[in-house]
XYZ file of C-alpha atoms in Angstrom:
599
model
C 0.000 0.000 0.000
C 0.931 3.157 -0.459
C 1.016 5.800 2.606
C 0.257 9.462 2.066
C 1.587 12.048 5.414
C -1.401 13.728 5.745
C -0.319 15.733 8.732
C 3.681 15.942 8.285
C 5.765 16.520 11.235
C 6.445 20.158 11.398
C 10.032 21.211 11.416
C 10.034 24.468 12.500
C 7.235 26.595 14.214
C 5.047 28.892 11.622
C 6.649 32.143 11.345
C 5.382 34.608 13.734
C 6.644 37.714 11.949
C 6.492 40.533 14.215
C 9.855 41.766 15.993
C 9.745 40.349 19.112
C 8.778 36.497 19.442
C 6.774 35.412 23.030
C 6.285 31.862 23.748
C 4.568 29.640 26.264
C 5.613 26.406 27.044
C 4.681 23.347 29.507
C 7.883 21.873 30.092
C 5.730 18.865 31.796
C 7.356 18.669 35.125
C 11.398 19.429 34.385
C 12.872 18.414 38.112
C 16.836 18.271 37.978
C 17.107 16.425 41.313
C 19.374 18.097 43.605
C 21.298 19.690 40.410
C 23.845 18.025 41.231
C 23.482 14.768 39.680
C 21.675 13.153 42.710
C 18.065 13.311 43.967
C 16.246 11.152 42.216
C 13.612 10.202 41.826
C 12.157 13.558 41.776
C 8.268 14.605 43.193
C 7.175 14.945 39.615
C 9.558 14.416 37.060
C 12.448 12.387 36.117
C 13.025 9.192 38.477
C 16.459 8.800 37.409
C 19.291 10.902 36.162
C 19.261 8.865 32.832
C 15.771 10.215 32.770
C 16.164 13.595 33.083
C 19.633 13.601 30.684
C 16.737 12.420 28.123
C 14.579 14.655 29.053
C 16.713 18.055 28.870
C 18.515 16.266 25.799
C 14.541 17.467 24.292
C 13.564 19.924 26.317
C 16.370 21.816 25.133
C 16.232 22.000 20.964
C 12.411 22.198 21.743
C 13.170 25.929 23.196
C 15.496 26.925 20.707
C 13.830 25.620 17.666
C 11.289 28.321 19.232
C 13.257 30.921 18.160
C 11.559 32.890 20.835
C 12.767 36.277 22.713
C 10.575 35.516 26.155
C 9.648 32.019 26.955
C 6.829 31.330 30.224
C 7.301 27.738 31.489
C 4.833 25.779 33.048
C 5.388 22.426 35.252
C 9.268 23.326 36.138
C 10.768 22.473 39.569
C 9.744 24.924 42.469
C 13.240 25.279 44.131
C 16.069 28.325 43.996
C 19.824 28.884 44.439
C 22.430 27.755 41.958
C 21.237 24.541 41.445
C 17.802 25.125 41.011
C 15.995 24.013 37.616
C 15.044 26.936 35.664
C 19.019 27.628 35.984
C 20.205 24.169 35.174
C 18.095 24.826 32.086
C 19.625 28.199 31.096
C 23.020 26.559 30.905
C 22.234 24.058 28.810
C 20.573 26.369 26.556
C 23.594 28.654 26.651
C 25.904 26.049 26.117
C 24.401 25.158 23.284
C 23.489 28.530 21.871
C 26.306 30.273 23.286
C 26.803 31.719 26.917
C 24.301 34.871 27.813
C 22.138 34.242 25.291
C 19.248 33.190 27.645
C 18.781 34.746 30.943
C 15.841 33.900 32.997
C 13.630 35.962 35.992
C 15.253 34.690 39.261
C 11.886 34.427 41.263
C 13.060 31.713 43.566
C 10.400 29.676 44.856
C 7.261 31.363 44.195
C 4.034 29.515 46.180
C 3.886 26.157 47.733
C 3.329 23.779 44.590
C 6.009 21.438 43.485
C 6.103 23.701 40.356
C 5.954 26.804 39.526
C 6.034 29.275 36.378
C 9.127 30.918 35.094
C 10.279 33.135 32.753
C 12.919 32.802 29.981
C 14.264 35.341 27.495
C 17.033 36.651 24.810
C 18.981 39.947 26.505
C 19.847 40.598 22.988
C 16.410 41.520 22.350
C 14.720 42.376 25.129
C 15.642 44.284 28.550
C 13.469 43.238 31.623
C 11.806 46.846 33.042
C 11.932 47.068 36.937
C 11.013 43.970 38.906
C 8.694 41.185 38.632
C 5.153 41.253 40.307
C 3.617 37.866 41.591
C 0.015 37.382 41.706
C -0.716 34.981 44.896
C -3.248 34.578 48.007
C -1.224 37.604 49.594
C -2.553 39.933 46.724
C -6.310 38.694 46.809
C -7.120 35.746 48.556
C -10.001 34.906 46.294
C -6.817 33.572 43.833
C -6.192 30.229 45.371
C -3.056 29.945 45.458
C -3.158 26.228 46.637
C -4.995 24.868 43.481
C -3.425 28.019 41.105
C -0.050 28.516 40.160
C 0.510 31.962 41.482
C 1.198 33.780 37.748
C 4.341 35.650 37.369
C 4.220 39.371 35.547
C 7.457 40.646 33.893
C 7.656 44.127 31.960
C 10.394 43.885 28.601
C 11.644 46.786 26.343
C 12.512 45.112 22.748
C 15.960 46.809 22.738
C 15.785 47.587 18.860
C 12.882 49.767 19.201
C 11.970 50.650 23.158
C 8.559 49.186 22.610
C 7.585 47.587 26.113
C 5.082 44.792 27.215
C 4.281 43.155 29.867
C 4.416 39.026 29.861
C 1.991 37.042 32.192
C 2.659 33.592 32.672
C -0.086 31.357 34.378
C -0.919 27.665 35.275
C -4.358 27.645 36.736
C -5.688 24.273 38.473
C -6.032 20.927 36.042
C -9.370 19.375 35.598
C -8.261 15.814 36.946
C -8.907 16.554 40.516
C -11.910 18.275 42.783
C -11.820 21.428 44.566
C -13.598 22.014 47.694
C -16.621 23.181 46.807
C -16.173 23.178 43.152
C -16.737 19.797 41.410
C -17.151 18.633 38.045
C -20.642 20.084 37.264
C -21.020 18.007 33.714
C -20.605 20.666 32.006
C -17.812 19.807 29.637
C -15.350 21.974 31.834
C -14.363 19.496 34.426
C -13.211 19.736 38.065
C -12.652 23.035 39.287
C -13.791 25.486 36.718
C -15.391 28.495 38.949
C -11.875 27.735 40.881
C -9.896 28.780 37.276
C -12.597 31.218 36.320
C -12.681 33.316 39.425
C -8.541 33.168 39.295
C -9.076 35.163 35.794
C -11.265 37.594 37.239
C -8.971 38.412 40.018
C -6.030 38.282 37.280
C -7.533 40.638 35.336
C -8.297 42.720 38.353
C -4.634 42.868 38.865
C -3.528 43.663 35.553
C -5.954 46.772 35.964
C -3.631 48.108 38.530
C -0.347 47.777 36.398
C 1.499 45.364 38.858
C 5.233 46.011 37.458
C 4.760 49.986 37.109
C 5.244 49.043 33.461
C 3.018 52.980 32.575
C 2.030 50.497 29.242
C -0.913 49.137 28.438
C 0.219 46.095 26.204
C -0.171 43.096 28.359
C 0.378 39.464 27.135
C -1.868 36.447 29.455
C 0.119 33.604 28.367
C 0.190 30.143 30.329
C -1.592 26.561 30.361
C -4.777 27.746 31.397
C -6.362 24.854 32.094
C -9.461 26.032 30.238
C -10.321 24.994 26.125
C -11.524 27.978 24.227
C -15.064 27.968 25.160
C -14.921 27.787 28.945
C -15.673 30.287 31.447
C -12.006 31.411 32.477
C -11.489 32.324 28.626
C -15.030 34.136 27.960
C -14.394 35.776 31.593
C -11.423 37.246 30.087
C -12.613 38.169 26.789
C -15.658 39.923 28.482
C -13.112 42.076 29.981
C -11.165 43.254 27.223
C -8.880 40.531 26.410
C -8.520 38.952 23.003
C -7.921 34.770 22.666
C -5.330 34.830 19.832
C -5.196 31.450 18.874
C -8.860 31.818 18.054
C -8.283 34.949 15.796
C -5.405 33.521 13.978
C -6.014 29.683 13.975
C -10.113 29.556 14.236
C -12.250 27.220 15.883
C -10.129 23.860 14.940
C -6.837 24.763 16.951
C -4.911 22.472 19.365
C -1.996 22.092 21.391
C -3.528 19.267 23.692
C -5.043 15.756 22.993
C -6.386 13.816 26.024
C -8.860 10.500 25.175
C -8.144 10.847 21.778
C -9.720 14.475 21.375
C -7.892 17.760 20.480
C -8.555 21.279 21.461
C -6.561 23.657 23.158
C -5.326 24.710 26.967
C -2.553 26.836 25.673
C -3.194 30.566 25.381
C -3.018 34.145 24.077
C -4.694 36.236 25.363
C -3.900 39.853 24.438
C -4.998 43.339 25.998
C -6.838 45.568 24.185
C -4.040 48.120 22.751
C -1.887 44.942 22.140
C -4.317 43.201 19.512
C -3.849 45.409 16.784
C 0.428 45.156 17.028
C 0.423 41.495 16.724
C 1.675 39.677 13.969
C 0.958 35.969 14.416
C -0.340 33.390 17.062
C 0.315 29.617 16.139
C 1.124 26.387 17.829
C 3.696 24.427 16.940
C 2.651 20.795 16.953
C 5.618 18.626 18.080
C 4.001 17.264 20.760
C 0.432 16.597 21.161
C 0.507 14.341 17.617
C 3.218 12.885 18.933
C 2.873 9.015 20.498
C 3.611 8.890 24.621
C 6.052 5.998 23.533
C 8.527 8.629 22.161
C 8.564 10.488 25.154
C 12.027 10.405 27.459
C 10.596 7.871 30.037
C 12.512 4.925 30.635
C 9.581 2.497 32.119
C 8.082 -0.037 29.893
C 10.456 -0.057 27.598
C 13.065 -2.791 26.203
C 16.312 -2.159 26.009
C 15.870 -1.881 21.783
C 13.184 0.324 22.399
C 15.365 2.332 24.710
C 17.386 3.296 21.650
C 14.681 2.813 18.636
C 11.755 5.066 20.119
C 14.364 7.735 21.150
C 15.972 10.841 19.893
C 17.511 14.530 20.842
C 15.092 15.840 18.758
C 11.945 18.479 20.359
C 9.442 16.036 19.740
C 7.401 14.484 22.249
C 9.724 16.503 24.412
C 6.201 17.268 26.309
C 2.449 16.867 26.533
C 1.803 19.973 25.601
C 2.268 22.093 22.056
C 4.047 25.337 22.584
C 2.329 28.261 21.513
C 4.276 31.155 19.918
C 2.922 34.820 19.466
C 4.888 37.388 17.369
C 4.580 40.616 18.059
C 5.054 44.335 16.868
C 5.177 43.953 13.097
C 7.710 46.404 11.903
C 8.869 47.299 8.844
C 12.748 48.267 9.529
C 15.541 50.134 7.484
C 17.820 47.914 6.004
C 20.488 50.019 5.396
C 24.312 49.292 7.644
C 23.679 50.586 11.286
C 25.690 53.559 10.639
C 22.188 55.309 9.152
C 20.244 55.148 12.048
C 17.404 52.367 12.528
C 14.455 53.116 11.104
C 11.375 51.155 11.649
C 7.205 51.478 10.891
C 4.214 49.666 12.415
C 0.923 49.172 11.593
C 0.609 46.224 8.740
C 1.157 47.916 6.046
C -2.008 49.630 5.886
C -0.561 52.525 4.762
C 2.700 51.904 2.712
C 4.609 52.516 -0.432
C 4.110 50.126 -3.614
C 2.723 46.924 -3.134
C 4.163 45.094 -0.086
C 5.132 45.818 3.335
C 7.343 43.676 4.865
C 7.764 42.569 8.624
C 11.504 42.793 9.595
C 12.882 40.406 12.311
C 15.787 43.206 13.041
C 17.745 46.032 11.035
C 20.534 46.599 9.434
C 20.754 44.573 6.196
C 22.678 47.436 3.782
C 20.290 45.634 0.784
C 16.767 46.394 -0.191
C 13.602 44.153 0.655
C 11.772 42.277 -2.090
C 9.209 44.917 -0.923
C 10.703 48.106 -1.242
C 9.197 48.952 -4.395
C 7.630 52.208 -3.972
C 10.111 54.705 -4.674
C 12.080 54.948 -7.705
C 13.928 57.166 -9.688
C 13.909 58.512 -13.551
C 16.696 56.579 -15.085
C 17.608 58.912 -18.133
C 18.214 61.971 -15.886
C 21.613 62.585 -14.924
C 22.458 62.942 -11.110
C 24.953 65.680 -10.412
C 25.085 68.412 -7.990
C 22.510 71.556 -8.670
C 20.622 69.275 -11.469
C 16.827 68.751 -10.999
C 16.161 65.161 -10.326
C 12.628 63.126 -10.761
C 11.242 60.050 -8.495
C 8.479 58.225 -8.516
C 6.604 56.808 -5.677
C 3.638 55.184 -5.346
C 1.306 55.396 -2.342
C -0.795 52.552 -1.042
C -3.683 52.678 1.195
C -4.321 56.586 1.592
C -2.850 59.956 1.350
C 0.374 60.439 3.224
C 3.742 62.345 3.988
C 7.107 61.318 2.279
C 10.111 62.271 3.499
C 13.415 61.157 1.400
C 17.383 61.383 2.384
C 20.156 60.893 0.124
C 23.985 59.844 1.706
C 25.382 62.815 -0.928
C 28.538 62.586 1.208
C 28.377 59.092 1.512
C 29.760 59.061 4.498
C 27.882 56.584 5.379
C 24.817 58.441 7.657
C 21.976 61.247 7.095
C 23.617 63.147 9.414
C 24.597 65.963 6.880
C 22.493 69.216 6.770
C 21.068 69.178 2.943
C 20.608 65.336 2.772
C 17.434 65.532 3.575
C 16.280 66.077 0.321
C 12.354 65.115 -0.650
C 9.245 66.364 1.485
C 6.244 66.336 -0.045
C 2.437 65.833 0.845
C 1.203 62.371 -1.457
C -1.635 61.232 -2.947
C -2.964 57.594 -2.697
C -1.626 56.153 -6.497
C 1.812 57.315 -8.229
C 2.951 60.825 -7.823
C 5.594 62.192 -9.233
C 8.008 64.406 -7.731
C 10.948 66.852 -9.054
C 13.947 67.846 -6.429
C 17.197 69.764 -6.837
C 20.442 68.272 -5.617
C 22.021 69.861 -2.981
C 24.783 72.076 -4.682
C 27.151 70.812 -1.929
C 26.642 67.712 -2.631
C 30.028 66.383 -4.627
C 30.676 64.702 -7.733
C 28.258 61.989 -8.519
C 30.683 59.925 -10.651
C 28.322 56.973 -13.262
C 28.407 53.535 -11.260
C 28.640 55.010 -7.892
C 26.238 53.818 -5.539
C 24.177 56.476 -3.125
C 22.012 55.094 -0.289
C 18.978 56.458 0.237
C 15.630 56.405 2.649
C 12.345 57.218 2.380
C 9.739 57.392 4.890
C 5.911 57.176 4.322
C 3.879 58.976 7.370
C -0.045 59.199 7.967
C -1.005 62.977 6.483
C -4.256 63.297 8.890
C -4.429 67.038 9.677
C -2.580 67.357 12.741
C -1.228 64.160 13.275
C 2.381 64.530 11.164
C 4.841 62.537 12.936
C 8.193 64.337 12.676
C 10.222 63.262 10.309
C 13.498 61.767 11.025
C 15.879 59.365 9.692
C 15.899 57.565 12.818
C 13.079 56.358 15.045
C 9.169 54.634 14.884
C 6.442 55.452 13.561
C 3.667 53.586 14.227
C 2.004 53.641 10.304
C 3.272 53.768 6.878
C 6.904 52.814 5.769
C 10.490 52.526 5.514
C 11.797 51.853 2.105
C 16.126 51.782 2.285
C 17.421 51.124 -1.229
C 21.066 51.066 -2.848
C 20.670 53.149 -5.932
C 23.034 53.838 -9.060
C 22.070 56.841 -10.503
C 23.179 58.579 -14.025
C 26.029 60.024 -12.884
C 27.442 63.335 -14.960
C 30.089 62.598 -17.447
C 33.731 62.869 -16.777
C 33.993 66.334 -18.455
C 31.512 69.179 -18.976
C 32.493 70.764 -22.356
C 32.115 74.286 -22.942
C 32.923 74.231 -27.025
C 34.464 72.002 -29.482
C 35.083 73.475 -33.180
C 36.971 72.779 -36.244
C 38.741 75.110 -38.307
C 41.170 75.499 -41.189
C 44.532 75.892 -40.834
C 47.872 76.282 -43.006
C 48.253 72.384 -43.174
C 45.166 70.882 -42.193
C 42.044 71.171 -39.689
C 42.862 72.490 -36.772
C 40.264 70.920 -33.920
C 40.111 72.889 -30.549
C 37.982 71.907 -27.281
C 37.469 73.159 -24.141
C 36.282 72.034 -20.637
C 34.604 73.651 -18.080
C 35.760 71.057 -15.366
C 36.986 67.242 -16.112
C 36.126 64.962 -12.594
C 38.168 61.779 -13.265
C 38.982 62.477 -16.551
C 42.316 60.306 -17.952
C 42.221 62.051 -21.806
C 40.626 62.219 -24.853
C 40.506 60.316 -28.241
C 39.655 62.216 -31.657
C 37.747 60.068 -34.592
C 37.109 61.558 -38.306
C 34.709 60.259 -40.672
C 33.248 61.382 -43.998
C 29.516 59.883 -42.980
C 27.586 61.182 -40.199
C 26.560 57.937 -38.631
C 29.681 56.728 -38.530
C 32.411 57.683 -36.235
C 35.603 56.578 -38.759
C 38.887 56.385 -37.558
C 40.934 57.298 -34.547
C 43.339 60.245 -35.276
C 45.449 60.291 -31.978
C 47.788 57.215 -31.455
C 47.940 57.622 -28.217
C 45.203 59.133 -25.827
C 45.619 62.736 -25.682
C 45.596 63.386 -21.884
C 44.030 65.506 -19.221
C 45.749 68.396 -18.466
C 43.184 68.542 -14.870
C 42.611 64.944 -13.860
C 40.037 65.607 -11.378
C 39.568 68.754 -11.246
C 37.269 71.381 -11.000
C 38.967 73.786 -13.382
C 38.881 73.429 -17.191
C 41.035 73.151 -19.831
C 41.917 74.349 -23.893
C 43.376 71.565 -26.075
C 44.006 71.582 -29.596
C 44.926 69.036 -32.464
C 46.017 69.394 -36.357
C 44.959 66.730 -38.375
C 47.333 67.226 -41.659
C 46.082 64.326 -43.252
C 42.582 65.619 -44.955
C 41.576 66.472 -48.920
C 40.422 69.208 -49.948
C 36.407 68.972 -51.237
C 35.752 66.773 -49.047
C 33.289 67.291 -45.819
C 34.770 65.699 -42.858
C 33.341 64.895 -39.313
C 34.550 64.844 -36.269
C 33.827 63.672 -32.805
C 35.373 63.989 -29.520
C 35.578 61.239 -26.688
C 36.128 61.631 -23.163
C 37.400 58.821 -21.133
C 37.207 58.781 -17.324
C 39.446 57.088 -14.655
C 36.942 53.766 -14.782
C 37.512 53.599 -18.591
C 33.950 55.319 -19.359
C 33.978 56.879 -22.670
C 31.233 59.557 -23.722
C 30.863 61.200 -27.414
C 30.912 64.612 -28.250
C 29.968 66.470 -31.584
C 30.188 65.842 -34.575
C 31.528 69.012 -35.818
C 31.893 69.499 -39.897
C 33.913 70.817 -41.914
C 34.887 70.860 -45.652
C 38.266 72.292 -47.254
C 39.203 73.798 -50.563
C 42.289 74.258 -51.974
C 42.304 77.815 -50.915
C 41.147 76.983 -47.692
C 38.053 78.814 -48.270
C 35.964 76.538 -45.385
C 32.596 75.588 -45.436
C 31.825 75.027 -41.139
C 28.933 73.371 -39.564
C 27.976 72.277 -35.612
């Protein structure tokens, strides 16, 4: 027969675009004994130290392979000092990622549970603000602390851009076990559900109150919530402002949890109201809940065959759970070297130039995105200082606000006072705009490249952002390109003429200025269209290589008839080998040298 993968292992999470990645992951009870290489068995976790060597030998890639800049853990060891868990599993992240890549919120023990939450993240990417807040019976009793996790609350800055949220990690009460008062109703939601749901209300209470002085309103609910998407704990927090992500990106047929053979999900998003609209993607990735239990790191009930054959350091069945992984603040960043300032533009793409907008990951690229097609410039016109220039840029999504610098230094920033070159009020559709290079700003020699930005901003009456080179904006667009513009040619010629003379045609020429100039070459011909032959064996050289001055040249050809009309043209060639025409000039000789001239 012939077996089709209907639901292929997935190698990598789906992208969650934004700039900043969040994660939440049940690490199903990671106990490292006494850290030490004894004390096992654990309370929860592994019973052996082979065990848990198999265990963090998955636990480990699982993490990474998240790609994630803050990670909340569920189910990890309760203890503190240098031994404890959460720091055993820092090192072996860093030793395998490289050392301070991962840093982790040193709560210590946090409640009376065997496990606790924790919090994980990339100090690369994102700066913790101030402390951490816990929410426990010694905030509001009404929490529970004895059947809830107490939830841990941790404010981040993404370093790139300043933006700051606030990270909640929770683990409210399972549904295998009773509560006092609060049995399985048959209801669909188990044991313990007013026991969850009043631990939301009171969570959501204490959100209200920014707990970490974050003075931001973007907060992040993350956590095994014990709850599928239709209980009361989620509609609790829905009713009060929250949105469930996985539902608004992934729909009614998400899961991250299989238990009797059915699927939904206890692994959640939940996002604030002025968060929503800045997120960028909400997905599980399933390595884990398709997964067999016989893959798992457990030891028992296996052979020793089976020991090796069901096994590998791979992420999955590295848990019960799916992780789920949120990216947030979609920006579209500069991508020119870091030098020029970073750049960057929120809001989807809504508003934006050409057709795409892309979501940058970081800054800094010195090349242009696939997407930065909105600006571009008139090709035939040539770029030198003092010279009106034409771009074109189309506008996407509404009227707007371009601004536009040019590196005419290239010095490698915007820093200079004229390169600041294009602001203009634009239309939704192409517009065309006309500038003047700065006359300051140099030689423009053909081939070299200029780098250039252009930022899109919202034109509502009132609401102009400032434009910068540097900084956010939270609509519209950076576009960072490499261009080559028409550069002038090597020499700017004031006059070229021919003439008669005792013995021949005398030709004369002269420049107003010759930038990289290395000579000239002379051609006759007795056909217009056709330049003819070279006169000068060797190439006549620059007398200014360089320079700004100009120059008078002359040149007898002796070797012409007379009645006969002759053109000539004269050829620059630059420094780079370049050539450019100039003329023809005519002229036609009799034997008395009467001349007949023409331009």
């Amino acid at each position: 027969p012939t077996f089709v993968h209907a639901n292929p292992r997935p190698a990598e999470p789906p992208a969650p675009g934004g700039s900043v990645t969040v994660a939440s992951f049940n690490v199903l009870n990671y106990f490292n004994g006494d850290g030490q290489g004894g004390g096992f068995p654990t309370a929860r976790g592994a019973e052996s130290l082979s065990e848990f060597d198999r265990q963090r030998d998955k636990i480990i890639p699982a993490i990474v392979g998240l790609g994630a800049d803050v990670i909340g853990l569920m189910e990890i060891e309760n203890d503190e000092g240098t031994y404890q868990a959460i720091q055993d599993l820092v090192n072996g992240l860093n030793a395998l990622e490289g050392a301070g890549t991962y840093d982790f919120i040193n709560t210590g023990i946090i409640g009376t549970d065997e496990i606790r939450v924790a919090m994980i993240y990339r100090p690369a990417r994102v700066t913790p603000v101030g402390t951490y807040a816990i929410l426990d019976n010694d905030v509001d009793p009404d929490y529970q602390e004895d059947y809830n996790r107490p939830a841990l609350a941790q404010t981040f800055d993404q370093d790139s851009t300043g933006e700051r949220f606030t990270v909640v990690v929770n683990h409210l009460k399972s549904k295998g076990s009773a509560c006092p008062d609060d049995p399985d109703l048959d209801d669909g939601q188990g044991n313990c559900n007013q026991t969850r749901t009043t631990a939301m209300e009171v969570e959501l209470n204490w959100l209200a109150t920014d707990p970490t002085d974050s003075g931001d309103s973007d907060f992040l609910i993350i956590g095994d919530l014990n709850a599928y998407a239709k209980e009361d704990p989620i509609v609790v927090a829905e009713n009060g402002g929250y949105t469930n992500l996985v539902n608004q990106f992934n729909g009614l047929y998400a899961y991250s949890y299989v238990y009797m053979g059915q699927s939904g999900y206890l692994d959640h998003a939940l996002a604030s109201a002025s968060l929503v609209s800045q997120v960028a993607n909400v997905a599980h990735w399933h390595i884990n809940s398709d997964e067999p239990r016989a893959l798992d790191y457990n030891e028992e009930g296996k052979s020793a065959g089976q020991l090796v054959s069901l096994y590998n350091t791979d992420a999955y069945r590295s848990s019960d759970h799916d992780p789920v992984v949120i990216g947030l603040y979609p920006f579209d960043f500069g991508d020119l070297a870091i030098g020029y300032g970073t750049a960057w533009h929120g809001g989807n793409g809504a508003l934006r130039l050409g057709t795409g907008w892309t979501a940058d990951p970081t800054f800094g690229l010195d090349t242009d995105n696939a997407t930065d097609d909105g600006v571009t410039m008139e090709p035939s016109t040539v770029w030198e200082e003092g010279s009106t220039v034409r771009i074109y840029a189309q506008v996407t999504g509404g009227s707007g606000y371009l601004a536009g610098w040019f590196d005419w230094n290239n010095d490698g920033d915007f820093a200079g006072v004229l390169e600041k070159s294009v602001a203009e009020d634009v239309n939704e559709g192409p517009n065309t705009i006309d500038f003047v290079i700065p006359p300051d700003a140099g030689y423009i020699p053909a081939g070299r490249e200029v780098r250039v930005r252009f930022r899109l901003y919202p034109s509502e009456p009132g609401t102009l952002e400032t434009e910068m080179p540097i900084g956010g904006a939270s609509s519209g667009e950076v576009e960072d390109s490499v261009w080559t513009p028409p550069g002038p040619t090597a020499v700017k010629l004031l006059s070229f003429t021919a003439r008669p003379a005792a013995s021949g045609t005398l030709l004369a020429w002269e420049t107003a200025s010759e930038h990289d100039n290395a000579g000239f070459n002379l051609y006759r011909s007795t056909t217009l269209h056709d330049r003819g032959v070279r006169l000068n064996e060797l190439l006549i050289p620059s007398d200014l290589p360089g320079g700004d001055q100009g120059a008078a040249y002359d040149f007898l050809d002796t070797t012409v008839l007379p009645g006969v009309t002759y053109y000539y043209t004269l050829e620059d060639v630059d420094l780079s080998g370049r050539r450019t025409a100039h003329g023809p000039v005519t002229i036609t000789l009799w034997r008395a040298y009467l001349p007949v001239v023409g331009r």
